[in-house]
Every structure is written in structure tokens, then in C-alpha cells.
Coordinates of C-alpha atoms and ligand atoms in Angstrom, one line a residue:
M171 CA 10.9 7.1 7.9
K172 CA 8.6 9.1 10.1
E173 CA 7.6 8.1 13.7
V174 CA 4.0 6.7 13.7
S175 CA 1.5 8.8 15.5
P176 CA 0.5 7.4 18.9
D177 CA -3.1 8.2 18.0
T178 CA -3.1 5.7 15.1
I179 CA -5.8 3.2 15.6
V180 CA -4.5 -0.4 15.7
Y181 CA -6.1 -3.8 16.3
F182 CA -4.7 -5.3 19.5
D183 CA -6.0 -7.8 22.1
N184 CA -9.1 -8.3 20.0
R185 CA -10.2 -4.6 19.8
F186 CA -9.4 -1.3 18.2
V187 CA -7.2 0.9 20.4
P188 CA -4.9 3.9 19.9
L189 CA -1.3 2.7 19.3
R190 CA -0.2 4.3 22.6
E191 CA -2.4 1.8 24.4
A192 CA -1.1 -1.3 22.6
Q193 CA 1.6 -2.4 24.9
V194 CA 3.4 -5.7 25.7
S195 CA 5.5 -6.8 28.6
I196 CA 9.3 -6.7 28.1
L197 CA 9.2 -10.4 29.1
T198 CA 7.0 -11.3 26.1
H199 CA 8.3 -14.5 24.6
A200 CA 8.4 -13.2 21.0
L201 CA 10.4 -10.1 22.1
N202 CA 13.0 -12.2 23.8
Y203 CA 13.2 -15.2 21.5
G204 CA 11.8 -14.0 18.1
T205 CA 8.8 -16.3 18.1
G206 CA 6.5 -14.2 15.9
V207 CA 5.3 -14.5 12.4
F208 CA 4.5 -11.3 10.5
E209 CA 3.1 -10.1 7.2
G210 CA 3.5 -7.0 5.1
I211 CA 0.6 -5.8 2.9
R212 CA 0.3 -2.6 0.9
G213 CA -2.7 -0.5 0.1
Y214 CA -2.7 2.1 -2.7
W215 CA -4.9 5.2 -2.6
E216 CA -6.4 6.0 -6.0
E217 CA -7.5 9.6 -6.0
K218 CA -9.7 9.3 -9.1
E219 CA -11.8 6.6 -7.5
Q220 CA -11.5 7.9 -3.9
E221 CA -10.6 4.4 -2.9
L222 CA -7.9 2.6 -1.1
F223 CA -7.0 -0.8 -2.7
L224 CA -5.5 -3.5 -0.5
V225 CA -3.3 -5.7 -2.7
R226 CA -3.8 -9.4 -2.6
V227 CA -4.7 -9.1 1.0
E228 CA -6.5 -12.4 1.4
E229 CA -3.5 -14.2 -0.1
H230 CA -1.2 -12.4 2.4
Y231 CA -3.5 -13.7 5.2
H232 CA -3.5 -17.2 3.8
R233 CA 0.3 -17.1 3.8
W234 CA 0.3 -15.7 7.3
L235 CA -1.9 -18.5 8.7
R236 CA 0.1 -21.1 6.9
N237 CA 3.3 -19.8 8.2
C238 CA 1.9 -19.6 11.7
R239 CA 1.6 -23.4 11.6
I240 CA 5.4 -23.6 11.5
L241 CA 5.6 -22.0 15.0
R242 CA 2.3 -23.6 16.1
L243 CA 0.7 -20.2 16.5
E244 CA -3.0 -20.3 16.4
L245 CA -5.2 -17.4 15.3
P246 CA -9.0 -17.3 15.8
L247 CA -9.8 -15.7 12.4
D248 CA -9.8 -16.8 8.8
P249 CA -8.4 -14.8 5.8
A250 CA -11.8 -13.4 4.9
Q251 CA -12.4 -12.2 8.5
L252 CA -8.9 -10.7 8.7
T253 CA -9.5 -8.9 5.4
K254 CA -12.7 -7.3 6.7
L255 CA -10.9 -6.3 9.9
T256 CA -8.1 -4.7 7.9
S257 CA -10.6 -2.7 5.7
E258 CA -12.2 -1.5 8.9
L259 CA -8.8 -0.5 10.4
I260 CA -8.2 1.6 7.2
R261 CA -11.6 3.2 7.6
R262 CA -11.2 3.9 11.3
N263 CA -8.0 5.8 10.5
R264 CA -9.6 7.5 7.5
F265 CA -6.5 6.9 5.5
C266 CA -6.5 8.6 2.1
D267 CA -2.9 7.8 1.3
N268 CA -0.8 4.8 0.4
V269 CA -0.5 2.5 3.4
Y270 CA 1.5 -0.4 4.7
V271 CA -0.3 -3.0 6.9
R272 CA 1.7 -5.0 9.4
P273 CA -0.1 -8.1 10.9
L274 CA 2.0 -9.7 13.7
A275 CA 1.2 -13.0 15.4
Y276 CA 3.3 -13.9 18.4
K277 CA 4.0 -16.1 21.4
S278 CA 2.8 -13.8 24.1
S279 CA 3.6 -15.4 27.5
A280 CA 5.5 -13.0 29.7
R281 CA 8.0 -15.3 31.5
I282 CA 11.6 -16.6 31.2
G283 CA 12.1 -19.8 29.2
V284 CA 12.6 -20.4 25.5
H285 CA 10.2 -23.4 25.1
P286 CA 7.0 -21.9 23.8
D287 CA 3.5 -22.6 25.2
D288 CA 0.1 -22.1 23.7
K289 CA -0.4 -18.4 24.7
D290 CA -0.7 -16.7 21.3
A291 CA -1.8 -13.2 20.4
F292 CA -1.9 -11.0 17.3
A293 CA -2.0 -7.4 16.3
I294 CA -2.6 -5.5 13.0
V295 CA -1.1 -2.0 12.5
A296 CA -1.7 0.1 9.4
L297 CA 0.2 3.3 8.6
P298 CA 0.8 5.8 5.8
F299 CA 3.8 4.6 3.7
G300 CA 5.7 6.0 0.8
D301 CA 8.8 4.5 -1.0
Y302 CA 10.7 1.9 0.9
L303 CA 13.8 2.5 -1.2
D304 CA 14.4 5.2 -3.7
S305 CA 15.1 3.0 -6.7
R306 CA 14.2 5.4 -9.6
Q307 CA 17.8 5.5 -10.8
G308 CA 18.4 1.9 -9.9
L309 CA 20.0 0.3 -6.9
H310 CA 23.6 -0.7 -6.1
A311 CA 23.5 -4.1 -4.5
G312 CA 26.3 -6.1 -2.8
V313 CA 26.5 -9.8 -2.3
S314 CA 26.4 -10.2 1.5
S315 CA 29.1 -12.0 3.5
W316 CA 26.1 -13.3 5.6
R317 CA 24.5 -16.4 4.2
R318 CA 20.7 -16.9 4.1
V319 CA 19.2 -18.8 7.0
E320 CA 18.5 -22.4 6.0
D321 CA 15.0 -24.0 6.0
N322 CA 16.3 -26.5 8.6
A323 CA 17.6 -23.7 10.9
I324 CA 15.0 -20.9 10.7
P325 CA 12.7 -21.2 7.7
G326 CA 13.0 -18.1 5.5
R327 CA 9.6 -18.9 3.9
G328 CA 8.0 -18.5 7.4
K329 CA 8.4 -14.7 7.7
I330 CA 9.4 -15.5 11.3
C331 CA 10.5 -12.4 13.4
G332 CA 13.7 -14.0 14.6
A333 CA 14.9 -14.8 11.1
Y334 CA 15.0 -11.1 10.3
V335 CA 18.2 -10.8 12.4
N336 CA 19.7 -12.4 9.3
S337 CA 18.2 -9.6 7.1
A338 CA 19.2 -6.9 9.5
L339 CA 22.8 -8.1 9.6
A340 CA 23.0 -8.2 5.8
G341 CA 21.2 -4.9 5.2
D342 CA 23.5 -3.1 7.8
E343 CA 26.6 -4.6 6.2
A344 CA 25.5 -3.6 2.7
R345 CA 24.8 0.0 3.7
R346 CA 28.1 0.3 5.6
N347 CA 29.9 -0.9 2.5
G348 CA 28.2 1.8 0.4
Y349 CA 25.5 -0.3 -1.2
D350 CA 21.8 0.3 -1.2
E351 CA 20.8 -3.3 -0.6
A352 CA 22.2 -6.8 0.1
I353 CA 21.9 -9.9 -2.0
F354 CA 22.0 -13.2 0.0
L355 CA 23.5 -16.4 -1.2
T356 CA 22.4 -19.7 0.1
E357 CA 24.7 -21.7 2.3
D358 CA 25.9 -23.6 -0.8
G359 CA 26.6 -20.4 -2.7
H360 CA 23.5 -19.9 -4.9
V361 CA 21.7 -16.6 -5.4
C362 CA 18.8 -16.5 -2.9
E363 CA 17.1 -13.1 -2.4
G364 CA 17.5 -9.6 -1.0
A365 CA 17.2 -8.7 2.7
A366 CA 13.5 -8.1 2.3
A367 CA 12.8 -8.8 -1.4
N368 CA 12.9 -11.5 -4.0
I369 CA 15.3 -11.2 -6.9
F370 CA 14.9 -11.7 -10.7
L371 CA 17.5 -11.6 -13.5
V372 CA 16.8 -11.0 -17.2
R373 CA 19.0 -13.1 -19.5
D374 CA 18.5 -13.2 -23.3
G375 CA 14.8 -12.1 -23.0
S376 CA 13.9 -14.6 -20.2
L377 CA 13.1 -13.9 -16.6
I378 CA 15.0 -16.1 -14.1
T379 CA 14.4 -16.3 -10.4
P380 CA 15.6 -18.7 -7.7
P381 CA 13.1 -21.6 -6.8
V382 CA 11.1 -21.7 -3.6
T383 CA 13.3 -24.5 -2.3
D384 CA 16.3 -22.2 -2.1
N385 CA 15.4 -20.6 1.2
I386 CA 13.5 -17.7 -0.2
L387 CA 10.3 -16.2 1.0
E388 CA 7.5 -17.3 -1.3
G389 CA 6.8 -13.7 -2.4
I390 CA 3.4 -12.5 -3.4
T391 CA 4.9 -9.7 -5.5
R392 CA 7.2 -12.4 -7.1
A393 CA 4.0 -14.3 -8.2
S394 CA 2.4 -11.0 -9.4
V395 CA 5.5 -10.2 -11.5
M396 CA 5.7 -13.7 -12.9
E397 CA 2.1 -13.4 -14.0
L398 CA 2.5 -9.9 -15.5
A399 CA 5.7 -10.9 -17.4
R400 CA 3.9 -13.9 -18.9
R401 CA 0.5 -12.4 -19.7
E402 CA 1.4 -8.8 -20.5
M403 CA 4.8 -9.2 -22.0
G404 CA 4.9 -12.8 -23.3
L405 CA 8.1 -13.5 -21.5
E406 CA 9.3 -16.9 -20.5
V407 CA 9.8 -17.1 -16.7
I408 CA 12.2 -19.7 -15.4
E409 CA 12.5 -20.8 -11.7
R410 CA 15.9 -22.4 -11.3
R411 CA 19.0 -22.2 -9.2
V412 CA 21.1 -19.1 -10.0
D413 CA 24.9 -18.9 -9.8
R414 CA 26.5 -15.8 -8.3
T415 CA 28.3 -14.9 -11.5
E416 CA 25.0 -14.8 -13.3
L417 CA 24.5 -11.5 -11.4
Y418 CA 27.5 -10.1 -13.2
I419 CA 26.6 -11.1 -16.7
A420 CA 22.8 -10.6 -16.6
D421 CA 21.2 -8.1 -18.9
E422 CA 19.0 -6.8 -16.1
A423 CA 18.3 -7.5 -12.4
F424 CA 15.6 -6.3 -10.0
F425 CA 14.1 -6.9 -6.6
T426 CA 10.4 -7.5 -6.0
G427 CA 8.5 -7.2 -2.7
T428 CA 5.5 -5.6 -1.1
A429 CA 7.6 -2.8 0.4
V430 CA 10.2 -2.4 -2.4
E431 CA 7.7 -3.0 -5.2
I432 CA 9.8 -3.5 -8.3
A433 CA 13.3 -2.1 -7.7
P434 CA 15.8 -2.2 -10.6
I435 CA 19.4 -3.1 -9.7
V436 CA 22.0 -1.3 -11.9
R437 CA 25.2 -2.4 -10.2
V438 CA 26.2 -5.6 -8.3
D439 CA 29.5 -5.8 -6.4
D440 CA 30.7 -2.7 -8.3
R441 CA 30.0 -4.2 -11.7
P442 CA 27.3 -2.6 -14.0
V443 CA 24.3 -4.9 -14.6
G444 CA 23.8 -4.8 -18.4
N445 CA 24.6 -1.3 -19.5
G446 CA 24.4 0.0 -15.9
K447 CA 21.0 1.7 -16.5
V448 CA 17.5 0.8 -15.5
G449 CA 16.4 -1.8 -18.1
L450 CA 13.5 -2.0 -20.4
V451 CA 12.0 -5.1 -18.9
A452 CA 12.1 -3.7 -15.3
T453 CA 10.7 -0.4 -16.6
A454 CA 7.8 -2.1 -18.3
L455 CA 7.0 -4.4 -15.4
R456 CA 7.1 -1.5 -13.0
Q457 CA 4.5 0.3 -15.1
F458 CA 2.2 -2.7 -15.3
Y459 CA 2.5 -3.3 -11.6
S460 CA 1.9 0.3 -10.7
D461 CA -1.2 0.4 -12.8
A462 CA -2.4 -3.1 -11.6
V463 CA -2.2 -2.2 -7.9
R464 CA -4.1 1.1 -8.4
G465 CA -7.0 -0.6 -10.1
R466 CA -6.2 0.7 -13.6
L467 CA -6.0 -2.7 -15.3
S468 CA -9.3 -4.5 -15.3
A469 CA -7.7 -8.0 -15.6
Y470 CA -6.0 -7.5 -12.2
R471 CA -8.9 -6.0 -10.2
R472 CA -9.2 -9.4 -8.7
W473 CA -6.0 -8.7 -6.8
L474 CA -7.6 -5.7 -5.1
T475 CA -9.9 -5.2 -2.1
P476 CA -11.4 -1.7 -2.0
A477 CA -11.3 -0.8 1.7
Y478 CA -13.9 1.9 1.6
H479 CA -16.4 0.1 -0.7
D480 CA -18.3 -2.0 1.8
A481 CA -18.9 1.0 4.1
R482 CA -20.1 3.1 1.1
V483 CA -22.5 0.4 0.0
A484 CA -23.9 0.1 3.5
A485 CA -24.4 3.9 3.8
A486 CA -26.1 4.2 0.4
Ligands
LIG790 C1 13.0 -11.9 3.0 C2 11.9 -11.5 2.0 N1 11.9 -11.9 0.8 C3 10.9 -11.5 -0.1 C4 10.0 -10.6 0.3 C5 8.9 -10.2 -0.7 O1 7.7 -10.8 -0.5 P1 6.3 -10.2 -0.8 O2 6.3 -9.9 -2.3 O3 5.3 -11.2 -0.5 O4 6.1 -9.0 0.0 C6 9.9 -10.1 1.6 C7 8.9 -9.2 2.0 O5 8.8 -8.6 3.0 C8 10.9 -10.6 2.5 O6 10.9 -10.1 3.7

């Protein structure tokens, strides 16, 4: 992935500044101890409408603020205000491309000592962003030897910075072993999720995905895919515990996430999933999702916030 231009405008310390001016001390609490909570939001540029659609942005901010409560991080803005701020960030950068938005709330004291205090800060960065993984031909995934962090250790649902050491270890191991991506098991051996994505299986025409009580991140793409599968394809969607060997006998498998979107998995642990090719359900869901996030399906326009719209209305 390309280096981000230092001229990119970001929101930092309650104002818009170029990225090069958004600096923190090396003693920052979150940098030393992982005490931050982040989000990942995508925006899709639709050439025909000359519009950039932020996807389920208010829901991402609701999740962010809820997760901040886990670390007792307090932010001064509500989801509607954060959404407005994000649209303005897009406009200030004049982005006419697909983007990724990274909000980050963090314990900002610059001192030694792991106990956190009440000094909190946040920043929002937006940058042009293409494919996170090239999954057109389907991914090869490997079950990680690293187990997923437990809710009672570092809650995975919290999108807490420090918990991503777990994902980094698993992702690194997977790539070194020749896989494209890792699949985590829970401490008690059930299928959990990818390093930065939720996971679905297709078995006998039903979609199956691990429950939110199995240490997963409560994915927003996961919710979108469940809705698309039910409404557009009439599929049954079952949230239940998933055994490891179900990965080997499933008809299809795929990851979902803001960054990975819908990424089919065609091999797990060197065994083909189904016939070893990208499956029909994943292909159909990918098309529905791609159309929905670009504003091409009216039923899902409610998911989208047009970043340029407000400014155009004001200028008219
Ligand atoms: C560990 C983990 N699981 C799942 C997801 C997918 O969540 P969402 O669809 O809300 O992006 C992510 C996204 O970054 C993640 O980091």
C-alpha cells in the first residue's frame, strides 16, 4: 500500500491540519500500552453521481462510542456530529476516489505508567483506498496457531488497538506459511473470525456464522451481508458455534469486513472449500454488496451518507 501524502488533511486536536502536523509524543499512553479504540469506514466514489458515499458511517460511530466505554474513553461528539465532520474531511481533501476512514480515540497522556487517566484525544484520517486483499480468484486461508483474544482478556468486540497484536501475529504467521489470510479459533477451539474480518460458511443452502458471544468483532459488513442474504436471496442465516472441521466440509466460505468487503475463501488448510472455486452465493452477495454501497440499490440508500451532497445543497 502507498505511503499517505503528508499534505492529506486530517482531523487532530479538534481542528483540520495537514497530516505532517498531526504528531504525538513517543510517551503517549496508547502508543506504549495499546489503549486506543479505532474504527474503519469505507467511502465509495460513484462517478455517475459525482458523489462519495460513506457506508453506514453513523453506525460505525455508534459502535466506536460504545466501544470507547470499555476503555472509559470519552469523546465530546455524537455520531451525527462525527458523521458531519467526516463528510467535511472528505470535501477538504477533494477526494474523488474510494476512501478508507480511520477514526482513532486514545489515552493521550505522555508519561510512564500503565494505569490510564482521563486524558483522552481522538483523530480522524481519510485516505484513498483500493482493494485490501486481491480476492477475485478466492483466498487461501490457514487456521492460526494463535487463538483469538478472549472477552475477559482483551475484548475483541472492542476494536481496541492493543488487541490487534493478536491479529498481527496471526496474519504474519499465515503469510509466512504461504496463506493469504488467517482464521482464528477461540480458546476452546471453535471457529471465530479472520485477522480483520468476520467469517461465513455456506452449508446446504444456509449461511452460518459464529455468534457475537464467540469473541468476534460485531461486524457491520457482517450485518449488511446477513440482511442482503435474507432479503435479496431468501437465504436462511444461522448464528451458531462453528466447529473447525466444518471449514473443511463447507460448500463455500468467505470473509466479510469493511476493508476486505466480501472475500471468498477457496482453500482452508490446503483443502479445497467446496469445488475449490469461488462459489455462487459469495459471487451473488459480492454483486449485491458492491451495488448497495455505490447507491445503485434504492432499498439500501439508507446505508449511505453522500459526503458532497450537503455542500452542494448549501452552494445552490
Ligand atoms: C477483527 C475484525 N473482525 C471483523 C471485522 C469486520 O468488521 P466490519 O465489517 O465492521 O468492518 C474487522 C474490521 O476491521 C476486524 O478488525
